[in-house]
Amino acid sequence: MESGLRLNPRGSIWKIIDWFYPPNCVACGCDGYAICPKCIDSALPIIDSFCNICGKPVDDLQDCSLCKKSNFQFTYARAAFLYDGAIRTAIKKLKYAHQLGLSELFANFLISVYLRERWEVDLVTAVPLYKKRFASRGFNQSEWIAKPFAKAIGKPFSSGAIQKTIHTTPQVGLNQNERKNNLRNAFSAEPVIVRNKKVLIIDDVMTTGSTFNECASALLKAGASEIYCLSVASTTL
């Protein structure tokens, strides 16, 4: 990894919190780690045999069933890990148990993917939550990952680049067509912020790519030039 682009696994504020309240691994419970080295080593990184467009693991690099059924508006999407095991547990702990310290660790994972892909972007944003969902949860987990990521790569972060303007039902349990229809026209982007910019969108999990795609569509309509997508994890096809 290039010098100056690595986050500390636990930033200064989290080190202070860890001193008073030592962490336990979210996966196995051992002392001293948010995710212990053994559980990280058991995770499944997506580094070989993935689709060049959507980043999903595939057996045939020339034949991605997801891309065949989709009209993706983003240039490329990538994920650091498969959504399984310790990574799946950790994402749920961040999202539903407010273990916010995991966000910097996830940002670290995404930096490695970003550097590997050698992308060049102008602006970083995160998949937004609808205002009522944000109020009930109290935070946007994707934004917590995106902010330290953007700082580490030296690019501006904007929470106002894209907004979710329509309340939608949760995507869990919906198939690809249902996810696409559920999110149709649910996002809007701010032209003043994104016009002529290469924008990187960050989320926690990519399933069918519908969320990234609808965000990308809104950004392109607002004048963004290219859209790149990064998620901590991705499901299999």
mmCIF file of C-alpha atoms in Angstrom:
data_model
loop_
_atom_site.group_PDB
_atom_site.id
_atom_site.type_symbol
_atom_site.label_atom_id
_atom_site.label_comp_id
_atom_site.label_asym_id
_atom_site.label_seq_id
_atom_site.Cartn_x
_atom_site.Cartn_y
_atom_site.Cartn_z
ATOM 1 C CA MET A 1 0.000 0.000 0.000
ATOM 2 C CA GLU A 2 1.267 3.450 -0.891
ATOM 3 C CA SER A 3 2.788 5.579 1.839
ATOM 4 C CA GLY A 4 0.390 8.056 3.433
ATOM 5 C CA LEU A 5 -2.762 6.260 2.335
ATOM 6 C CA ARG A 6 -3.133 3.755 5.146
ATOM 7 C CA LEU A 7 -5.497 4.542 7.968
ATOM 8 C CA ASN A 8 -4.535 3.470 11.449
ATOM 9 C CA PRO A 9 -6.587 0.317 12.103
ATOM 10 C CA ARG A 10 -8.002 2.221 15.074
ATOM 11 C CA GLY A 11 -7.860 6.021 14.884
ATOM 12 C CA SER A 12 -6.833 8.134 17.864
ATOM 13 C CA ILE A 13 -10.337 8.619 19.267
ATOM 14 C CA TRP A 14 -11.004 4.879 19.059
ATOM 15 C CA LYS A 15 -7.697 4.111 20.760
ATOM 16 C CA ILE A 16 -8.810 6.233 23.696
ATOM 17 C CA ILE A 17 -12.175 4.475 23.811
ATOM 18 C CA ASP A 18 -10.413 1.082 23.531
ATOM 19 C CA TRP A 19 -8.232 1.974 26.519
ATOM 20 C CA PHE A 20 -11.312 2.503 28.708
ATOM 21 C CA TYR A 21 -13.458 -0.165 27.072
ATOM 22 C CA PRO A 22 -11.269 -2.865 25.484
ATOM 23 C CA PRO A 23 -12.975 -4.279 22.376
ATOM 24 C CA ASN A 24 -13.963 -7.846 21.714
ATOM 25 C CA CYS A 25 -13.880 -9.397 18.265
ATOM 26 C CA VAL A 26 -17.370 -9.102 16.792
ATOM 27 C CA ALA A 27 -17.057 -12.584 15.274
ATOM 28 C CA CYS A 28 -15.367 -14.801 17.858
ATOM 29 C CA GLY A 29 -15.420 -12.634 20.994
ATOM 30 C CA CYS A 30 -11.690 -12.722 21.759
ATOM 31 C CA ASP A 31 -10.253 -9.744 23.637
ATOM 32 C CA GLY A 32 -8.384 -6.801 22.183
ATOM 33 C CA TYR A 33 -9.678 -6.530 18.629
ATOM 34 C CA ALA A 34 -12.743 -5.157 16.840
ATOM 35 C CA ILE A 35 -12.135 -8.017 14.386
ATOM 36 C CA CYS A 36 -9.263 -10.284 15.361
ATOM 37 C CA PRO A 37 -6.526 -11.293 12.883
ATOM 38 C CA LYS A 38 -7.754 -14.895 12.795
ATOM 39 C CA CYS A 39 -11.282 -13.832 11.792
ATOM 40 C CA ILE A 40 -9.981 -11.369 9.193
ATOM 41 C CA ASP A 41 -7.811 -14.142 7.748
ATOM 42 C CA SER A 42 -10.905 -16.352 7.468
ATOM 43 C CA ALA A 43 -12.738 -13.708 5.392
ATOM 44 C CA LEU A 44 -13.012 -14.192 1.624
ATOM 45 C CA PRO A 45 -11.505 -11.259 -0.311
ATOM 46 C CA ILE A 46 -12.655 -10.671 -3.877
ATOM 47 C CA ILE A 47 -9.314 -10.425 -5.639
ATOM 48 C CA ASP A 48 -9.540 -12.983 -8.455
ATOM 49 C CA SER A 49 -12.165 -14.011 -11.020
ATOM 50 C CA PHE A 50 -14.574 -11.104 -10.727
ATOM 51 C CA CYS A 51 -16.608 -9.294 -13.361
ATOM 52 C CA ASN A 52 -14.764 -6.279 -14.733
ATOM 53 C CA ILE A 53 -17.930 -4.153 -14.576
ATOM 54 C CA CYS A 54 -19.947 -5.053 -11.476
ATOM 55 C CA GLY A 55 -17.154 -6.738 -9.507
ATOM 56 C CA LYS A 56 -19.184 -9.848 -8.679
ATOM 57 C CA PRO A 57 -17.264 -13.148 -8.365
ATOM 58 C CA VAL A 58 -17.723 -15.111 -11.589
ATOM 59 C CA ASP A 59 -16.394 -18.364 -13.023
ATOM 60 C CA ASP A 60 -16.287 -17.010 -16.579
ATOM 61 C CA LEU A 61 -14.810 -13.492 -16.796
ATOM 62 C CA GLN A 62 -16.572 -12.944 -20.127
ATOM 63 C CA ASP A 63 -20.014 -14.028 -18.923
ATOM 64 C CA CYS A 64 -21.573 -12.194 -15.955
ATOM 65 C CA SER A 65 -25.229 -13.104 -15.517
ATOM 66 C CA LEU A 66 -25.909 -9.967 -13.447
ATOM 67 C CA CYS A 67 -24.552 -7.591 -16.082
ATOM 68 C CA LYS A 68 -26.505 -9.447 -18.770
ATOM 69 C CA LYS A 69 -29.746 -8.619 -16.934
ATOM 70 C CA SER A 70 -28.787 -5.064 -15.988
ATOM 71 C CA ASN A 71 -28.134 -1.741 -17.610
ATOM 72 C CA PHE A 72 -25.590 -0.425 -15.160
ATOM 73 C CA GLN A 73 -24.974 3.317 -15.254
ATOM 74 C CA PHE A 74 -21.780 3.198 -13.209
ATOM 75 C CA THR A 75 -18.393 2.651 -14.837
ATOM 76 C CA TYR A 76 -17.124 0.065 -12.362
ATOM 77 C CA ALA A 77 -18.131 -1.440 -9.010
ATOM 78 C CA ARG A 78 -15.887 -3.364 -6.653
ATOM 79 C CA ALA A 79 -16.136 -4.958 -3.208
ATOM 80 C CA ALA A 80 -13.447 -5.931 -0.741
ATOM 81 C CA PHE A 81 -14.986 -9.195 0.536
ATOM 82 C CA LEU A 82 -17.780 -11.675 0.058
ATOM 83 C CA TYR A 83 -20.692 -10.987 2.370
ATOM 84 C CA ASP A 84 -20.088 -13.948 4.640
ATOM 85 C CA GLY A 85 -18.633 -15.012 7.983
ATOM 86 C CA ALA A 86 -16.850 -12.412 10.099
ATOM 87 C CA ILE A 87 -17.365 -9.639 7.535
ATOM 88 C CA ARG A 88 -21.118 -10.193 7.459
ATOM 89 C CA THR A 89 -21.241 -10.207 11.250
ATOM 90 C CA ALA A 90 -19.136 -7.040 11.471
ATOM 91 C CA ILE A 91 -21.301 -5.145 8.971
ATOM 92 C CA LYS A 92 -24.421 -6.038 10.936
ATOM 93 C CA LYS A 93 -22.738 -4.925 14.172
ATOM 94 C CA LEU A 94 -21.907 -1.560 12.633
ATOM 95 C CA LYS A 95 -25.347 -1.137 11.112
ATOM 96 C CA TYR A 96 -27.606 -2.387 13.891
ATOM 97 C CA ALA A 97 -25.497 -2.388 17.074
ATOM 98 C CA HIS A 98 -23.849 1.016 16.556
ATOM 99 C CA GLN A 99 -20.298 -0.358 16.721
ATOM 100 C CA LEU A 100 -19.045 2.693 14.860
ATOM 101 C CA GLY A 101 -15.367 1.950 15.395
ATOM 102 C CA LEU A 102 -15.639 -0.719 12.703
ATOM 103 C CA SER A 103 -16.104 2.014 10.092
ATOM 104 C CA GLU A 104 -12.402 2.945 10.032
ATOM 105 C CA LEU A 105 -11.417 -0.696 9.646
ATOM 106 C CA PHE A 106 -13.815 -1.026 6.705
ATOM 107 C CA ALA A 107 -12.397 2.166 5.181
ATOM 108 C CA ASN A 108 -8.951 0.571 5.360
ATOM 109 C CA PHE A 109 -10.200 -2.434 3.386
ATOM 110 C CA LEU A 110 -11.632 -0.147 0.703
ATOM 111 C CA ILE A 111 -8.399 1.823 0.378
ATOM 112 C CA SER A 112 -6.637 -1.388 -0.639
ATOM 113 C CA VAL A 113 -9.229 -2.022 -3.364
ATOM 114 C CA TYR A 114 -9.098 1.595 -4.575
ATOM 115 C CA LEU A 115 -5.316 1.505 -4.897
ATOM 116 C CA ARG A 116 -5.391 -1.858 -6.638
ATOM 117 C CA GLU A 117 -7.847 -0.567 -9.232
ATOM 118 C CA ARG A 118 -5.867 2.670 -9.764
ATOM 119 C CA TRP A 119 -9.009 4.734 -10.099
ATOM 120 C CA GLU A 120 -8.831 8.516 -10.201
ATOM 121 C CA VAL A 121 -11.869 10.282 -8.755
ATOM 122 C CA ASP A 122 -12.710 13.866 -7.852
ATOM 123 C CA LEU A 123 -15.294 13.380 -5.129
ATOM 124 C CA VAL A 124 -16.402 10.753 -2.608
ATOM 125 C CA THR A 125 -19.969 10.328 -1.397
ATOM 126 C CA ALA A 126 -22.031 7.624 0.301
ATOM 127 C CA VAL A 127 -25.327 5.931 -0.459
ATOM 128 C CA PRO A 128 -27.776 8.134 1.450
ATOM 129 C CA LEU A 129 -30.570 7.168 3.821
ATOM 130 C CA TYR A 130 -34.044 8.643 3.636
ATOM 131 C CA LYS A 131 -34.447 11.300 6.333
ATOM 132 C CA LYS A 132 -36.863 9.227 8.461
ATOM 133 C CA ARG A 133 -34.583 6.183 8.308
ATOM 134 C CA PHE A 134 -31.621 8.367 9.246
ATOM 135 C CA ALA A 135 -33.550 9.836 12.184
ATOM 136 C CA SER A 136 -34.533 6.405 13.510
ATOM 137 C CA ARG A 137 -31.047 4.910 13.116
ATOM 138 C CA GLY A 138 -29.164 8.036 14.147
ATOM 139 C CA PHE A 139 -26.366 7.669 11.605
ATOM 140 C CA ASN A 140 -25.584 6.526 8.072
ATOM 141 C CA GLN A 141 -23.171 3.586 8.253
ATOM 142 C CA SER A 142 -21.986 4.120 4.666
ATOM 143 C CA GLU A 143 -21.133 7.743 5.430
ATOM 144 C CA TRP A 144 -19.122 6.676 8.479
ATOM 145 C CA ILE A 145 -17.046 4.455 6.172
ATOM 146 C CA ALA A 146 -16.781 7.012 3.378
ATOM 147 C CA LYS A 147 -15.535 9.960 5.436
ATOM 148 C CA PRO A 148 -12.258 8.406 6.708
ATOM 149 C CA PHE A 149 -11.772 6.783 3.302
ATOM 150 C CA ALA A 150 -12.012 10.152 1.528
ATOM 151 C CA LYS A 151 -9.650 11.766 4.028
ATOM 152 C CA ALA A 152 -7.092 9.006 3.558
ATOM 153 C CA ILE A 153 -7.044 9.277 -0.252
ATOM 154 C CA GLY A 154 -7.013 13.074 -0.149
ATOM 155 C CA LYS A 155 -10.354 13.641 -1.893
ATOM 156 C CA PRO A 156 -13.316 15.742 -0.707
ATOM 157 C CA PHE A 157 -16.329 14.016 0.812
ATOM 158 C CA SER A 158 -19.837 15.370 0.207
ATOM 159 C CA SER A 159 -22.969 14.163 1.969
ATOM 160 C CA GLY A 160 -24.979 16.586 -0.164
ATOM 161 C CA ALA A 161 -23.892 15.193 -3.521
ATOM 162 C CA ILE A 162 -26.819 12.780 -3.528
ATOM 163 C CA GLN A 163 -29.958 12.525 -1.430
ATOM 164 C CA LYS A 164 -32.678 9.919 -1.041
ATOM 165 C CA THR A 165 -35.895 11.812 -1.641
ATOM 166 C CA ILE A 166 -38.453 8.982 -1.570
ATOM 167 C CA HIS A 167 -39.105 6.536 1.259
ATOM 168 C CA THR A 168 -38.819 2.935 0.043
ATOM 169 C CA THR A 169 -39.414 -0.418 1.679
ATOM 170 C CA PRO A 170 -36.286 -2.321 2.819
ATOM 171 C CA GLN A 171 -34.530 -4.183 -0.004
ATOM 172 C CA VAL A 172 -34.024 -7.348 2.053
ATOM 173 C CA GLY A 173 -35.923 -10.264 0.539
ATOM 174 C CA LEU A 174 -36.629 -8.568 -2.803
ATOM 175 C CA ASN A 175 -35.438 -10.018 -6.111
ATOM 176 C CA GLN A 176 -33.509 -8.007 -8.693
ATOM 177 C CA ASN A 177 -36.539 -6.606 -10.520
ATOM 178 C CA GLU A 178 -38.305 -5.785 -7.275
ATOM 179 C CA ARG A 179 -35.205 -4.011 -5.958
ATOM 180 C CA LYS A 180 -34.903 -1.996 -9.159
ATOM 181 C CA ASN A 181 -38.566 -0.959 -9.122
ATOM 182 C CA ASN A 182 -38.471 -0.238 -5.401
ATOM 183 C CA LEU A 183 -35.688 2.309 -5.840
ATOM 184 C CA ARG A 184 -36.737 3.849 -9.149
ATOM 185 C CA ASN A 185 -36.350 7.656 -9.007
ATOM 186 C CA ALA A 186 -35.697 7.488 -5.260
ATOM 187 C CA PHE A 187 -32.488 9.543 -5.448
ATOM 188 C CA SER A 188 -31.573 13.022 -6.633
ATOM 189 C CA ALA A 189 -28.137 14.616 -7.005
ATOM 190 C CA GLU A 190 -26.905 18.192 -6.695
ATOM 191 C CA PRO A 191 -25.535 19.542 -10.006
ATOM 192 C CA VAL A 192 -23.516 22.306 -8.344
ATOM 193 C CA ILE A 193 -21.539 19.671 -6.426
ATOM 194 C CA VAL A 194 -21.157 16.872 -8.986
ATOM 195 C CA ARG A 195 -21.114 18.497 -12.428
ATOM 196 C CA ASN A 196 -18.163 17.288 -14.568
ATOM 197 C CA LYS A 197 -16.786 15.245 -11.658
ATOM 198 C CA LYS A 198 -15.783 11.606 -11.364
ATOM 199 C CA VAL A 199 -17.747 10.503 -8.317
ATOM 200 C CA LEU A 200 -17.055 7.502 -6.074
ATOM 201 C CA ILE A 201 -20.040 6.104 -4.150
ATOM 202 C CA ILE A 202 -19.475 3.990 -1.017
ATOM 203 C CA ASP A 203 -21.894 1.503 0.573
ATOM 204 C CA ASP A 204 -21.645 -1.343 3.049
ATOM 205 C CA VAL A 205 -23.051 -4.207 0.921
ATOM 206 C CA MET A 206 -23.761 -4.684 -2.790
ATOM 207 C CA THR A 207 -26.451 -7.249 -3.597
ATOM 208 C CA THR A 208 -27.910 -6.786 -7.086
ATOM 209 C CA GLY A 209 -26.308 -3.403 -7.757
ATOM 210 C CA SER A 210 -29.712 -1.677 -7.901
ATOM 211 C CA THR A 211 -28.871 0.869 -5.204
ATOM 212 C CA PHE A 212 -25.558 1.819 -6.785
ATOM 213 C CA ASN A 213 -27.223 1.954 -10.194
ATOM 214 C CA GLU A 214 -30.037 4.284 -9.142
ATOM 215 C CA CYS A 215 -27.532 6.540 -7.365
ATOM 216 C CA ALA A 216 -25.323 6.537 -10.457
ATOM 217 C CA SER A 217 -28.274 7.416 -12.686
ATOM 218 C CA ALA A 218 -29.151 10.409 -10.500
ATOM 219 C CA LEU A 219 -25.537 11.598 -10.458
ATOM 220 C CA LEU A 220 -25.191 11.337 -14.238
ATOM 221 C CA LYS A 221 -28.441 13.268 -14.720
ATOM 222 C CA ALA A 222 -26.964 15.985 -12.512
ATOM 223 C CA GLY A 223 -23.905 16.219 -14.759
ATOM 224 C CA ALA A 224 -21.330 13.895 -13.170
ATOM 225 C CA SER A 225 -18.916 12.529 -15.764
ATOM 226 C CA GLU A 226 -18.229 9.027 -14.381
ATOM 227 C CA ILE A 227 -19.399 6.960 -11.432
ATOM 228 C CA TYR A 228 -17.357 4.415 -9.479
ATOM 229 C CA CYS A 229 -18.717 2.240 -6.670
ATOM 230 C CA LEU A 230 -17.086 0.568 -3.669
ATOM 231 C CA SER A 231 -18.667 -1.657 -1.043
ATOM 232 C CA VAL A 232 -17.156 -3.465 1.903
ATOM 233 C CA ALA A 233 -18.830 -6.692 0.826
ATOM 234 C CA SER A 234 -20.774 -8.220 -2.036
ATOM 235 C CA THR A 235 -23.110 -11.159 -2.183
ATOM 236 C CA THR A 236 -22.556 -13.883 -4.731
ATOM 237 C CA LEU A 237 -24.667 -14.049 -7.890
#
